[in-house]
Amino acid sequence: MSGVSFCVLLFLVGFTIVALLWWIRFPKAASIVMRGQHVIITGGSSGIGLALAQLVAAEGAAVISLIARDPEKLAAAQASVNAYSADVKDFASVKKAFEAACSESGNVTAVVLSHGVAVPGTFEDTSIETMEHMLDTNLKGNIHAIKAVLPFIKSSKSAPASIAIFSSQAGQVGVYGLAAYSASKFALRGLAEVLQQELISRNIRLSLVYPPDTDTPGFAEEEKTKPELTKKISGSSKSMDAMEVARNALCGIKAGQFSVHCNFEGLMISTVGAGMSPQPSWPHAVLEVMTMGLFRIVAFFVVKGWYTTILLSQREKAKK
């Protein structure tokens, strides 16, 4: 076979793969419109949630409703939005807040669930009460919020609608010292995948956002109790600014993406762990097929580095 023939064959094979991925991906790409709509954000009194509220306002949303636990922080944010106090761990409280928001401002087109809590510590050193606090906030809190808002988002006349759930890169990769937190965040993928199947006929899109360490008040609190080994492992990647994370997250949500990453590391992790998750974007589908093997090789080196760090640290500790 001549060089020209080989190049033509290679082009045809590549074109066939791209065309197949364009046709076979599901659900298809969608565009979520924020302008003129009612958007609800949980955990919106500070950090990523508050940054998202500012960006959504700039998009021209008609009404932004913030739901958060801290009344004082909500009062500070209430100048430009509607604010409702609720604890996501309490379903009755969440249901009341969503009902009030939708009663006052109409049915909702986009819901962004950015609330969450992390209390770092090894599994052995973390109390059952602390674990339950994280599971109740990060997992059950999302279940409560979605259960409460679903009747209102299903009644929305704007299509497609969106439910965005904030997981974490620690919800894609287990990290030393974050056992309960990772467990609560990993579970969100299963929840989101099932909900996307159940709600696709209503043209409601699920987005699962995977932010890295982000400079927020919550992250500052985490650093106070984070084990040194956790800092060494997670310190290999720099934390991001809350507005930058919010901007990347909103871009993915508006595009109707299922898995939304916020930096290159997030892209690599999402690609390696794509599995059976839906992929609406054909460029991302092509990227996954073409780079999954390469990124898996990189992941081997990263994981080896983590375990080496852990074992060396424990040996040094044993010598003391």
Short mmCIF file of C-alpha atoms in Angstrom, two decimals:
data_model
loop_
_atom_site.label_atom_id
_atom_site.label_comp_id
_atom_site.label_asym_id
_atom_site.label_seq_id
_atom_site.Cartn_x
_atom_site.Cartn_y
_atom_site.Cartn_z
CA MET A 1 0.00 0.00 0.00
CA SER A 2 1.38 3.38 -1.00
CA GLY A 3 1.80 6.24 1.46
CA VAL A 4 -1.02 8.19 -0.17
CA SER A 5 -3.40 5.22 -0.01
CA PHE A 6 -2.54 4.67 3.65
CA CYS A 7 -3.25 8.33 4.46
CA VAL A 8 -6.59 8.15 2.64
CA LEU A 9 -7.50 4.96 4.51
CA LEU A 10 -6.49 6.52 7.82
CA PHE A 11 -8.62 9.59 7.05
CA LEU A 12 -11.63 7.46 6.15
CA VAL A 13 -11.31 5.38 9.33
CA GLY A 14 -11.01 8.53 11.44
CA PHE A 15 -13.95 10.17 9.69
CA THR A 16 -16.05 7.03 10.19
CA ILE A 17 -15.26 6.94 13.91
CA VAL A 18 -16.11 10.64 14.35
CA ALA A 19 -19.35 10.25 12.34
CA LEU A 20 -20.32 7.19 14.37
CA LEU A 21 -19.68 8.98 17.65
CA TRP A 22 -21.70 11.98 16.43
CA TRP A 23 -24.62 9.70 15.62
CA ILE A 24 -24.48 7.28 18.56
CA ARG A 25 -23.92 9.70 21.47
CA PHE A 26 -26.96 10.26 23.69
CA PRO A 27 -28.58 12.38 24.91
CA LYS A 28 -27.91 14.93 22.19
CA ALA A 29 -26.36 18.30 22.99
CA ALA A 30 -28.63 20.97 24.43
CA SER A 31 -28.45 24.67 25.21
CA ILE A 32 -29.67 25.81 28.64
CA VAL A 33 -30.83 29.44 28.54
CA MET A 34 -30.46 31.54 31.68
CA ARG A 35 -31.69 34.87 30.30
CA GLY A 36 -35.17 35.74 31.48
CA GLN A 37 -35.47 32.58 33.60
CA HIS A 38 -35.85 31.71 37.28
CA VAL A 39 -32.68 30.09 38.61
CA ILE A 40 -32.33 28.55 42.08
CA ILE A 41 -28.92 28.01 43.70
CA THR A 42 -28.35 26.13 46.96
CA GLY A 43 -25.26 26.93 48.99
CA GLY A 44 -25.42 30.32 47.33
CA SER A 45 -24.52 32.56 50.24
CA SER A 46 -20.74 32.23 49.74
CA GLY A 47 -17.99 30.60 47.70
CA ILE A 48 -18.77 28.98 44.35
CA GLY A 49 -22.53 29.33 44.84
CA LEU A 50 -22.36 33.08 45.32
CA ALA A 51 -19.98 33.43 42.35
CA LEU A 52 -22.45 31.45 40.23
CA ALA A 53 -25.27 33.77 41.32
CA GLN A 54 -23.25 36.76 40.11
CA LEU A 55 -22.54 35.11 36.77
CA VAL A 56 -26.15 34.03 36.27
CA ALA A 57 -27.25 37.59 37.03
CA ALA A 58 -24.85 38.82 34.34
CA GLU A 59 -26.45 36.30 31.96
CA GLY A 60 -29.74 38.15 32.42
CA ALA A 61 -31.68 35.73 34.60
CA ALA A 62 -35.07 37.19 35.53
CA VAL A 63 -34.96 35.95 39.13
CA ILE A 64 -32.22 34.29 41.19
CA SER A 65 -33.26 32.50 44.38
CA LEU A 66 -30.56 31.53 46.86
CA ILE A 67 -31.14 28.78 49.42
CA ALA A 68 -28.59 28.39 52.19
CA ARG A 69 -28.36 27.55 55.87
CA ASP A 70 -26.70 30.68 57.29
CA PRO A 71 -29.23 33.57 57.62
CA GLU A 72 -26.48 36.17 58.18
CA LYS A 73 -24.61 35.25 54.99
CA LEU A 74 -27.90 35.18 53.11
CA ALA A 75 -28.73 38.66 54.36
CA ALA A 76 -25.44 39.92 52.93
CA ALA A 77 -26.22 38.38 49.54
CA GLN A 78 -29.89 39.40 49.45
CA ALA A 79 -29.34 42.82 47.90
CA SER A 80 -29.62 41.50 44.34
CA VAL A 81 -31.44 38.17 44.76
CA ASN A 82 -34.24 36.45 46.64
CA ALA A 83 -32.93 34.50 49.64
CA TYR A 84 -34.42 31.63 51.64
CA SER A 85 -32.92 29.97 54.70
CA ALA A 86 -33.01 26.16 54.82
CA ASP A 87 -30.89 23.26 56.03
CA VAL A 88 -30.53 20.72 53.20
CA LYS A 89 -30.32 17.92 55.78
CA ASP A 90 -33.95 18.65 56.75
CA PHE A 91 -36.36 17.75 53.94
CA ALA A 92 -39.27 19.73 55.40
CA SER A 93 -37.07 22.84 55.59
CA VAL A 94 -35.86 22.39 52.00
CA LYS A 95 -39.35 21.71 50.66
CA LYS A 96 -40.66 24.85 52.33
CA ALA A 97 -37.86 26.98 50.84
CA PHE A 98 -38.35 25.68 47.29
CA GLU A 99 -42.12 26.08 47.52
CA ALA A 100 -41.69 29.67 48.71
CA ALA A 101 -39.19 30.46 45.92
CA CYS A 102 -41.40 29.01 43.18
CA SER A 103 -44.56 30.51 44.64
CA GLU A 104 -43.04 33.99 44.61
CA SER A 105 -41.04 33.80 41.35
CA GLY A 106 -42.66 31.07 39.26
CA ASN A 107 -41.49 27.65 38.14
CA VAL A 108 -37.76 27.17 37.84
CA THR A 109 -35.73 26.48 34.68
CA ALA A 110 -32.33 25.77 36.23
CA VAL A 111 -31.38 24.45 39.66
CA VAL A 112 -27.75 24.52 40.79
CA LEU A 113 -27.00 22.47 43.90
CA SER A 114 -23.64 23.81 45.05
CA HIS A 115 -23.95 23.14 48.78
CA GLY A 116 -21.51 20.77 50.44
CA VAL A 117 -19.28 20.19 53.44
CA ALA A 118 -15.95 18.47 54.01
CA VAL A 119 -14.34 17.55 57.33
CA PRO A 120 -11.00 15.91 56.48
CA GLY A 121 -9.61 13.13 58.64
CA THR A 122 -8.64 9.50 58.33
CA PHE A 123 -11.46 6.98 58.45
CA GLU A 124 -10.24 5.66 61.80
CA ASP A 125 -10.05 9.11 63.39
CA THR A 126 -13.37 10.45 62.05
CA SER A 127 -16.37 10.02 64.32
CA ILE A 128 -19.60 8.43 63.10
CA GLU A 129 -21.37 11.72 63.83
CA THR A 130 -19.00 13.63 61.54
CA MET A 131 -19.38 11.03 58.79
CA GLU A 132 -23.17 11.21 59.05
CA HIS A 133 -22.98 15.01 58.87
CA MET A 134 -21.12 14.82 55.55
CA LEU A 135 -23.34 12.08 54.12
CA ASP A 136 -26.51 13.91 55.19
CA THR A 137 -25.34 17.20 53.68
CA ASN A 138 -23.61 16.04 50.50
CA LEU A 139 -25.78 13.07 49.51
CA LYS A 140 -29.11 13.30 51.28
CA GLY A 141 -29.05 17.08 50.92
CA ASN A 142 -29.05 16.71 47.12
CA ILE A 143 -31.78 14.07 47.27
CA HIS A 144 -33.91 16.39 49.43
CA ALA A 145 -33.38 19.36 47.12
CA ILE A 146 -34.16 17.45 43.91
CA LYS A 147 -37.21 15.80 45.46
CA ALA A 148 -38.50 19.20 46.54
CA VAL A 149 -37.89 21.05 43.27
CA LEU A 150 -38.85 18.33 40.78
CA PRO A 151 -42.57 19.18 40.56
CA PHE A 152 -41.71 22.81 39.78
CA ILE A 153 -38.99 22.14 37.21
CA LYS A 154 -41.18 19.56 35.45
CA SER A 155 -43.86 22.24 35.15
CA SER A 156 -41.47 24.74 33.60
CA LYS A 157 -42.50 25.89 30.12
CA SER A 158 -38.89 26.57 29.17
CA ALA A 159 -37.05 23.65 27.60
CA PRO A 160 -34.59 22.22 28.09
CA ALA A 161 -34.38 22.65 31.86
CA SER A 162 -31.34 21.84 34.00
CA ILE A 163 -30.44 20.27 37.34
CA ALA A 164 -26.74 20.72 38.17
CA ILE A 165 -25.23 18.79 41.08
CA PHE A 166 -21.84 19.74 42.51
CA SER A 167 -19.67 16.74 43.25
CA SER A 168 -15.88 17.09 43.57
CA GLN A 169 -12.69 15.73 42.07
CA ALA A 170 -12.63 13.72 45.32
CA GLY A 171 -15.89 12.26 44.00
CA GLN A 172 -13.94 10.82 41.06
CA VAL A 173 -10.73 9.77 42.80
CA GLY A 174 -10.35 8.53 46.36
CA VAL A 175 -7.97 10.72 48.36
CA TYR A 176 -6.26 9.82 51.64
CA GLY A 177 -8.05 11.43 54.59
CA LEU A 178 -11.33 12.03 52.75
CA ALA A 179 -13.13 8.69 53.18
CA ALA A 180 -16.59 9.92 54.18
CA TYR A 181 -16.41 12.98 51.94
CA SER A 182 -15.41 10.91 48.90
CA ALA A 183 -18.13 8.37 49.67
CA SER A 184 -20.78 11.11 49.76
CA LYS A 185 -19.52 12.63 46.50
CA PHE A 186 -18.98 9.37 44.58
CA ALA A 187 -22.63 8.47 45.26
CA LEU A 188 -23.81 11.58 43.39
CA ARG A 189 -22.72 10.12 40.05
CA GLY A 190 -25.03 7.15 40.46
CA LEU A 191 -27.85 9.48 41.46
CA ALA A 192 -27.25 11.77 38.47
CA GLU A 193 -26.99 8.93 35.93
CA VAL A 194 -30.29 7.40 37.05
CA LEU A 195 -32.06 10.77 37.18
CA GLN A 196 -30.88 11.59 33.65
CA GLN A 197 -32.48 8.39 32.40
CA GLU A 198 -35.70 9.07 34.29
CA LEU A 199 -35.99 12.74 33.27
CA ILE A 200 -34.71 12.75 29.67
CA SER A 201 -38.26 12.37 28.31
CA ARG A 202 -39.13 15.66 30.05
CA ASN A 203 -36.12 17.35 28.42
CA ILE A 204 -34.47 17.95 31.80
CA ARG A 205 -30.68 17.76 31.64
CA LEU A 206 -28.49 16.62 34.52
CA SER A 207 -25.02 18.08 34.98
CA LEU A 208 -22.48 16.72 37.46
CA VAL A 209 -19.82 19.33 38.26
CA TYR A 210 -16.39 18.22 39.52
CA PRO A 211 -14.59 21.23 41.04
CA PRO A 212 -11.02 20.88 42.35
CA ASP A 213 -9.82 22.46 45.61
CA THR A 214 -11.28 25.96 45.49
CA ASP A 215 -10.43 29.08 47.48
CA THR A 216 -13.64 29.44 49.51
CA PRO A 217 -14.46 29.96 53.21
CA GLY A 218 -15.30 26.26 53.41
CA PHE A 219 -11.92 25.25 52.00
CA ALA A 220 -10.17 27.46 54.56
CA GLU A 221 -11.98 25.53 57.31
CA GLU A 222 -10.98 22.19 55.76
CA GLU A 223 -7.31 23.15 55.87
CA LYS A 224 -7.47 23.46 59.66
CA THR A 225 -8.12 19.73 60.20
CA LYS A 226 -6.68 18.23 57.01
CA PRO A 227 -4.08 15.49 57.65
CA GLU A 228 -0.56 16.31 56.47
CA LEU A 229 -0.61 13.38 54.03
CA THR A 230 -3.81 14.72 52.49
CA LYS A 231 -2.16 18.10 52.03
CA LYS A 232 0.86 16.48 50.36
CA ILE A 233 -1.29 14.48 47.93
CA SER A 234 -3.81 17.19 47.09
CA GLY A 235 -1.09 19.85 47.14
CA SER A 236 0.26 18.52 43.85
CA SER A 237 -2.45 20.60 42.16
CA LYS A 238 -3.09 24.26 42.97
CA SER A 239 -6.44 25.43 44.28
CA MET A 240 -8.59 27.52 41.95
CA ASP A 241 -10.36 30.82 42.40
CA ALA A 242 -14.10 30.46 43.13
CA MET A 243 -15.10 32.74 40.26
CA GLU A 244 -12.96 30.77 37.80
CA VAL A 245 -14.53 27.50 38.93
CA ALA A 246 -18.01 29.03 38.73
CA ARG A 247 -17.33 30.34 35.21
CA ASN A 248 -16.16 26.94 33.96
CA ALA A 249 -19.05 25.20 35.70
CA LEU A 250 -21.65 27.54 34.23
CA CYS A 251 -20.21 27.04 30.75
CA GLY A 252 -20.67 23.27 31.06
CA ILE A 253 -24.14 23.58 32.57
CA LYS A 254 -25.32 25.90 29.77
CA ALA A 255 -24.01 23.41 27.20
CA GLY A 256 -26.02 20.61 28.82
CA GLN A 257 -22.89 18.57 29.56
CA PHE A 258 -23.31 15.64 31.94
CA SER A 259 -19.76 15.63 33.33
CA VAL A 260 -18.43 19.14 33.87
CA HIS A 261 -14.73 19.56 34.65
CA CYS A 262 -13.10 22.82 35.72
CA ASN A 263 -9.43 22.36 34.76
CA PHE A 264 -7.14 20.09 32.75
CA GLU A 265 -6.73 17.62 35.61
CA GLY A 266 -10.50 17.41 35.80
CA LEU A 267 -10.66 16.71 32.06
CA MET A 268 -8.15 13.89 32.42
CA ILE A 269 -9.94 12.32 35.40
CA SER A 270 -13.36 12.63 33.72
CA THR A 271 -12.00 11.01 30.55
CA VAL A 272 -10.40 8.08 32.37
CA GLY A 273 -13.53 7.51 34.46
CA ALA A 274 -16.16 8.14 31.76
CA GLY A 275 -17.41 4.56 31.88
CA MET A 276 -21.12 4.31 31.00
CA SER A 277 -21.98 7.95 31.71
CA PRO A 278 -23.88 9.87 29.01
CA GLN A 279 -21.90 12.13 26.69
CA PRO A 280 -23.96 14.76 24.79
CA SER A 281 -20.93 16.46 23.22
CA TRP A 282 -19.45 14.69 20.18
CA PRO A 283 -16.09 16.54 20.44
CA HIS A 284 -15.82 15.27 24.01
CA ALA A 285 -16.85 11.79 22.84
CA VAL A 286 -14.04 11.83 20.27
CA LEU A 287 -11.59 13.10 22.90
CA GLU A 288 -12.56 10.29 25.30
CA VAL A 289 -12.07 7.60 22.66
CA MET A 290 -8.75 9.04 21.46
CA THR A 291 -7.12 9.87 24.80
CA MET A 292 -8.56 7.47 27.39
CA GLY A 293 -5.66 5.03 27.08
CA LEU A 294 -3.04 7.77 27.26
CA PHE A 295 -4.64 9.41 30.29
CA ARG A 296 -4.85 6.00 31.98
CA ILE A 297 -1.09 5.63 31.62
CA VAL A 298 -0.60 9.07 33.19
CA ALA A 299 -2.95 8.03 35.99
CA PHE A 300 -0.75 5.00 36.79
CA PHE A 301 2.19 7.34 37.46
CA VAL A 302 0.07 9.72 39.55
CA VAL A 303 -1.37 6.92 41.71
CA LYS A 304 2.10 5.38 42.14
CA GLY A 305 3.32 8.76 43.38
CA TRP A 306 0.50 8.95 45.92
CA TYR A 307 1.15 5.49 47.34
CA THR A 308 4.89 6.15 47.46
CA THR A 309 4.26 9.35 49.42
CA ILE A 310 1.93 7.52 51.83
CA LEU A 311 4.30 4.63 52.47
CA LEU A 312 7.37 6.86 52.95
CA SER A 313 5.46 9.08 55.36
CA GLN A 314 4.26 6.12 57.40
CA ARG A 315 7.76 4.64 57.55
CA GLU A 316 9.18 7.94 58.78
CA LYS A 317 6.41 8.11 61.37
CA ALA A 318 7.16 4.58 62.55
CA LYS A 319 10.84 5.47 63.13
CA LYS A 320 9.95 8.27 65.54
#
